[in-house]
Amino acid sequence: MKRDHNHLQPNPDPSSLRGAPSTGKAKVWDEESAQQDCGMDELLAVLGYKVKTSDMAEVAQKLEQLEEVMCNVQDDGISHLASETVHYNPSDLSTWLESMLSELNPPSTFDPFGAAGTAAAALDDSFLVPAESSTLTTLDFDNINRKHQKSGQQIFEEASCSDYDLKAIPGKAIYSQKTQPQTHDSSSSSTPTNVKSEKRFKSTSGPPSPSDIFPPPPPPAAASYGIPTASTRPVVLVDSQENGIRLVHALMACAEAVQQNNLNLAEALVKQIGFLAISQAGAMRKVATYFAEALARRIYRFYPQNPLDHSFSDVLHMHFYETCPYLKFAHFTANQAILEAFEGKKRVHVIDFSMNQGMQWPALMQALALRVGGPPAFRLTGFGPPSHDNSDHLQEVGCKLAQFAKKIHVEFEYRGFVANSLADLDASMLDLRPSEVEAVAVNSVFELHKLLARPGAIDKVFSVVKQMKPELVTIVEQEANHNGPVFLDRFTESLHFYSTLFDSLEGSVSSQDKVMSEVYLGKQICNVVACEGVDRIERHESLTQWRNRLSTAGFSPVHLGSNAFKQASMLLALFAGGDGYGVEENNGCLMLGWHNRPLITTSAWKLTNKTTAISQ
Amino acid sequence: MARRNEVKLNECKMAVSLSTWVLISNFKLAYNLLRRPDGTFNRHLAEFLDRKVPANANPVDGVFSFDVLIDRGTSLLSRIYRPATAEEPQPNIAELEKPVTAEVVPVIIFFHGGSFAHSSANSATYDTLCRRLVSLCKAVVVSVNYRRAPENRYPCAYDDGWTALKWVNSRPWLQSQKDSKVHIYLAGDSSGGNIAHHVALRAIESGIDVLGNILLNPMFGGQERTESEKRLDGKYCVTLRDRDWYWRAYLPEGEDRDHPACNPFGPNGRSLEGIKFPKSLVVVAGLDLIQDWQLAYVEGLKKAGQEVKLLYMEQATIGFFLLPNSNHFHTVTDEITKFVSSDCIKTIGERIMQCIGALLCVDYVCLFKCFLG
């Protein structure tokens, strides 16, 4: 979808924010004289299409050409454009039209299952990837649906995409096989090593100051991305506010009192919130309770322990994974992009910043195992925080994945790294191989925002990532701005964000899962509201903000296509409350939302300039 | 074959500005990809291609918006657009449903177009259009995200429209100060215009007052092939074949285009004579192939003694109101503004009379209170 109009231009320009032209304007009907922002036709830009005014005639010509070809060709001749062709970024009209034209000319050589092009070309915006060879399943769902009228669940089983069958069991026994210490043979896995980082950050340095405004990190030389541009605030009201209006007002008033350091008033209001919350039903009551608790902690300076006991947070994470589609969507869409990037590569290396229980990887490994031409050698490097009970959970995860790899005959290598922060990471630790030999993908699901808590950390990580010379960097982040300088704004934004999230959980079948997921989210709420400084790690930022950061840091977008979109949409339909979930395409990124409110975004990136990577 | 197409393309191109042509041709191309000959619709690709925008509680050009889940059972969302006021240029995000303050606030319930199958309330084209309506008419606009064909056939779209109408009518915060009632207008383009008509029908005898209908290129049809359909088939980005496809997708299976949903004044239609139906503003584009049906609709209203104003834009194609770059656009927006505000104060003289009346009323009430103590 379209956020603030910034993202439509190659160089975001805050002054270009414009909605409907005011009625006082003169009646202009010559589009050439319309205001030009970076040469874009403003009228079409407002409707979601990026077309340079200077390209308009050419775009018109392409439309005409397509019209002509479509008239000349039989119906079936163009139906593959809809059913098999993968489309990318429809906002870029010129490129989209061009891709269809090259698809149609010449039609006789079109081979949907051929491995046309190299992976590098696949990352090029204008290149059209033959769909089926590069998707996680190789079946045309539409045909299956119509012919066999099976349910979505069965189709996934048919496709033997075990991602959806994989039932995660919390705790140590992650997969159903018993864990045994194994001697590793060279064909399946190397001994996982854990390197305890020598450069550990000190643990929390005392309670954070009660000041409500945390100064934004000092901007880097190039751009001031610490300050978000005038932002879009999407809101969906899922319960009539009339019911919860007193409750919302009390929450806001309390937050305001906290911001003004009027702690007596804040205290009184927190108590009032407790009473009001009881009278509410469902999601609103729970959300209000978590926010009230967070406010109370802030008022009384009873800050939550950070970090959590690891096995407990694993359990919560697992339930969240099962209950609602957010993590599955994240994994699915990121894997899709990685799969496409790894096309044609014989040796691949995934560096995962968000290892947790390794839930993302079986599906990718399976897809790699099934790909035309056989699987590559698959190396996985996983990062995670240290665990409190001294157990080596990263090693266990590696073992499980090694067993799985053996079962599906994928050559597998694994290494786990424990670190308090990704900023501790150094490229030299990774034993990277030359990029001609081994293709690298870096993956981060809900991890990057934590780095914003310490000045310079995100820059360090970006620079290390560049040294890895990745083919692809996949990033999944919450779609919200919970990192603004003003506490009340953060409070309000997160109140709406988590209300929407909690509402999406309401439909889930198992109440056990639901409670766990709520606790999982509740901890995030607590962090956003009660913590400050280096302890406030849930510093979510919007896609626009991440786009700015990444482009400044030397990354360019890689577009996710209609194949990933479609399959993600079908995945969503499997979840209870499926109707409320929706996928949206936004200039090559995919967003998952609840009732049209975007909640998480998957984006993919490559190095803008590979040769300068080393100098960074 | 190529020559005939060339002629068609050139005619269309000459009739509109280049941006408009690019826009509607792009839609036509995308829509062609989405309709399958067997009557099914490529919904995934449709959603992928549709350019959407999120709601925005931060005002842009004086208008802010937010989504509301009106009916959970059908996942019926509506997007509410409100003007930011001088007093409150940055509305409190927690007070989005704050009561409207003006004497009379028109509330326009808008149904987007897309021939019953395409688009959504959060499509960029319609989000932009609704924002314009707010600015022009000083109105609150409620854009209904009705269920679409072919997955949801008649009467789903009408049911959703009716649900939205009831919801709007029952919002205390939308009541005008003057009479504590919600001043409702129904509006829509293409299929949205059709929906507006049928929702207004349902509102008859319900006690809900609809003050007016605004129908932009409303989608109507019938079994008969009219002169305009034959003459303009395929000339301006719309073909009879696709019109037929959409009716087959929307109407109950087995029904033909003389079904009253499609042909309200046709052989199966209902007479509106003697019925209190809202006044209508109907905009017809001279290059729209279904204009004969739209003109027949206007005639049908007139024959039944209903108040209707026809705006016939001779040189306009479908979709002309999506871009503010033609005289047609401005003529129509002026008329809509007048149409909606005519229930507000018409002239200065009337305004003065109204004020005096209000003052007198207040005086009386005061007097009574004094007497009764």
Coordinates of N, CA, C and O in Angstrom, one line a residue, chain A residues 40-92:
Chain A
M40 N 8.3 12.7 -11.3 CA 7.2 11.8 -11.3 C 5.9 12.6 -11.6 O 5.7 13.7 -11.1
D41 N 5.0 11.9 -12.4 CA 3.7 12.5 -12.6 C 3.0 12.5 -11.3 O 2.7 11.4 -10.7
E42 N 2.6 13.7 -10.8 CA 2.0 13.8 -9.5 C 0.6 13.2 -9.4 O 0.3 12.5 -8.4
L43 N -0.1 13.3 -10.5 CA -1.5 12.8 -10.5 C -1.5 11.3 -10.3 O -2.3 10.7 -9.6
L44 N -0.6 10.6 -11.1 CA -0.6 9.2 -11.0 C 0.1 8.7 -9.7 O -0.3 7.7 -9.2
A45 N 1.0 9.5 -9.2 CA 1.7 9.2 -8.0 C 0.7 9.1 -6.8 O 0.8 8.1 -6.0
V46 N -0.2 10.0 -6.8 CA -1.2 9.9 -5.7 C -2.1 8.7 -5.8 O -2.6 8.2 -4.8
L47 N -2.2 8.1 -7.0 CA -3.0 6.9 -7.2 C -2.2 5.7 -7.1 O -2.6 4.6 -7.3
G48 N -0.9 5.8 -6.7 CA -0.1 4.6 -6.4 C 0.9 4.2 -7.6 O 1.5 3.2 -7.5
Y49 N 1.0 5.0 -8.6 CA 1.8 4.6 -9.8 C 3.0 5.6 -9.9 O 2.8 6.8 -10.0
K50 N 4.2 5.0 -10.0 CA 5.3 5.9 -10.3 C 5.6 5.9 -11.8 O 6.1 5.0 -12.3
V51 N 5.3 7.0 -12.4 CA 5.6 7.2 -13.8 C 6.2 8.5 -14.0 O 5.6 9.5 -13.6
K52 N 7.4 8.6 -14.5 CA 8.1 9.9 -14.8 C 7.3 10.5 -15.9 O 6.9 9.9 -16.9
T53 N 7.1 11.8 -15.7 CA 6.4 12.6 -16.7 C 7.0 12.4 -18.1 O 6.3 12.2 -19.1
S54 N 8.4 12.3 -18.1 CA 9.1 12.2 -19.4 C 8.9 10.8 -20.0 O 9.1 10.6 -21.1
D55 N 8.4 9.8 -19.1 CA 8.2 8.4 -19.6 C 6.8 8.2 -20.0 O 6.5 7.1 -20.5
M56 N 5.9 9.2 -19.8 CA 4.5 8.9 -20.0 C 4.2 8.4 -21.4 O 3.4 7.4 -21.5
A57 N 4.7 9.0 -22.4 CA 4.4 8.6 -23.7 C 4.9 7.2 -24.0 O 4.2 6.4 -24.6
E58 N 6.1 6.9 -23.4 CA 6.6 5.5 -23.6 C 5.7 4.5 -22.9 O 5.5 3.4 -23.4
V59 N 5.3 4.8 -21.7 CA 4.4 3.9 -21.0 C 3.1 3.7 -21.8 O 2.6 2.6 -21.9
A60 N 2.6 4.8 -22.4 CA 1.4 4.7 -23.2 C 1.6 3.7 -24.3 O 0.8 2.9 -24.7
Q61 N 2.8 3.9 -24.9 CA 3.1 3.0 -26.1 C 3.2 1.5 -25.7 O 2.7 0.7 -26.4
K62 N 3.7 1.3 -24.5 CA 3.8 -0.1 -24.0 C 2.4 -0.7 -23.8 O 2.1 -1.8 -24.1
L63 N 1.5 0.2 -23.3 CA 0.2 -0.2 -23.1 C -0.5 -0.6 -24.4 O -1.2 -1.6 -24.5
E64 N -0.2 0.2 -25.4 CA -0.8 0.0 -26.7 C -0.3 -1.3 -27.3 O -1.0 -2.1 -27.8
Q65 N 1.0 -1.5 -27.1 CA 1.6 -2.7 -27.6 C 1.0 -4.0 -27.0 O 0.7 -4.9 -27.7
L66 N 0.9 -3.9 -25.7 CA 0.3 -5.0 -25.0 C -1.1 -5.3 -25.4 O -1.5 -6.4 -25.6
E67 N -1.8 -4.2 -25.6 CA -3.2 -4.3 -26.1 C -3.3 -5.0 -27.4 O -4.1 -6.0 -27.6
E68 N -2.3 -4.7 -28.2 CA -2.3 -5.3 -29.6 C -2.0 -6.7 -29.5 O -2.6 -7.6 -30.1
V69 N -0.9 -7.0 -28.8 CA -0.5 -8.4 -28.7 C -1.6 -9.3 -28.1 O -1.9 -10.4 -28.5
M70 N -2.3 -8.7 -27.1 CA -3.3 -9.5 -26.4 C -4.5 -9.7 -27.3 O -5.2 -10.7 -27.2
C71 N -4.7 -8.8 -28.2 CA -5.8 -9.0 -29.2 C -5.5 -10.1 -30.2 O -6.3 -10.8 -30.6
N72 N -4.2 -10.1 -30.5 CA -3.8 -11.0 -31.6 C -3.6 -12.4 -31.1 O -3.7 -13.4 -31.9
V73 N -3.4 -12.6 -29.8 CA -3.1 -13.9 -29.3 C -4.4 -14.5 -28.7 O -5.3 -13.8 -28.3
Q74 N -4.5 -15.8 -28.8 CA -5.7 -16.4 -28.2 C -5.8 -16.2 -26.7 O -4.9 -15.9 -26.1
D75 N -7.0 -16.5 -26.2 CA -7.2 -16.3 -24.7 C -6.1 -17.0 -23.9 O -5.6 -16.5 -23.0
D76 N -5.9 -18.3 -24.3 CA -4.9 -19.1 -23.5 C -3.5 -18.5 -23.5 O -2.7 -18.7 -22.7
G77 N -3.3 -17.8 -24.6 CA -1.9 -17.3 -24.8 C -1.6 -16.2 -23.7 O -0.4 -16.1 -23.4
I78 N -2.6 -15.5 -23.3 CA -2.3 -14.5 -22.2 C -2.6 -15.0 -20.9 O -2.2 -14.4 -19.9
S79 N -3.3 -16.1 -20.7 CA -3.7 -16.5 -19.4 C -2.5 -16.9 -18.6 O -2.6 -16.8 -17.3
H80 N -1.4 -17.3 -19.2 CA -0.2 -17.6 -18.4 C 0.3 -16.4 -17.8 O 1.0 -16.4 -16.7
L81 N 0.0 -15.2 -18.3 CA 0.5 -14.0 -17.7 C -0.1 -13.8 -16.4 O 0.5 -13.2 -15.5
A82 N -1.3 -14.3 -16.2 CA -2.0 -14.2 -15.0 C -1.7 -15.4 -14.0 O -1.5 -15.2 -12.8
S83 N -1.6 -16.6 -14.6 CA -1.5 -17.7 -13.7 C 0.0 -18.1 -13.4 O 0.2 -18.7 -12.4
E84 N 0.9 -17.9 -14.3 CA 2.2 -18.4 -14.1 C 3.3 -17.3 -14.0 O 4.2 -17.5 -13.2
T85 N 3.1 -16.3 -14.7 CA 4.1 -15.2 -14.6 C 4.2 -14.6 -13.2 O 3.2 -14.5 -12.6
V86 N 5.4 -14.4 -12.8 CA 5.5 -13.7 -11.5 C 5.6 -12.2 -11.8 O 6.4 -11.7 -12.6
H87 N 4.8 -11.4 -11.1 CA 4.8 -10.0 -11.3 C 5.5 -9.3 -10.1 O 5.5 -9.8 -9.0
Y88 N 6.2 -8.2 -10.4 CA 6.9 -7.5 -9.4 C 6.5 -6.0 -9.4 O 6.4 -5.4 -10.5
N89 N 6.3 -5.5 -8.2 CA 6.2 -4.0 -8.1 C 5.3 -3.3 -9.1 O 5.8 -2.6 -10.0
P90 N 4.0 -3.5 -9.0 CA 3.1 -2.9 -10.0 C 3.1 -1.4 -10.0 O 2.6 -0.7 -10.9
S91 N 3.7 -0.8 -9.0 CA 3.8 0.7 -9.0 C 4.7 1.2 -10.0 O 4.4 2.3 -10.6
D92 N 5.7 0.4 -10.3 CA 6.6 0.9 -11.4 C 6.1 0.4 -12.7 O 6.4 -0.6 -13.3

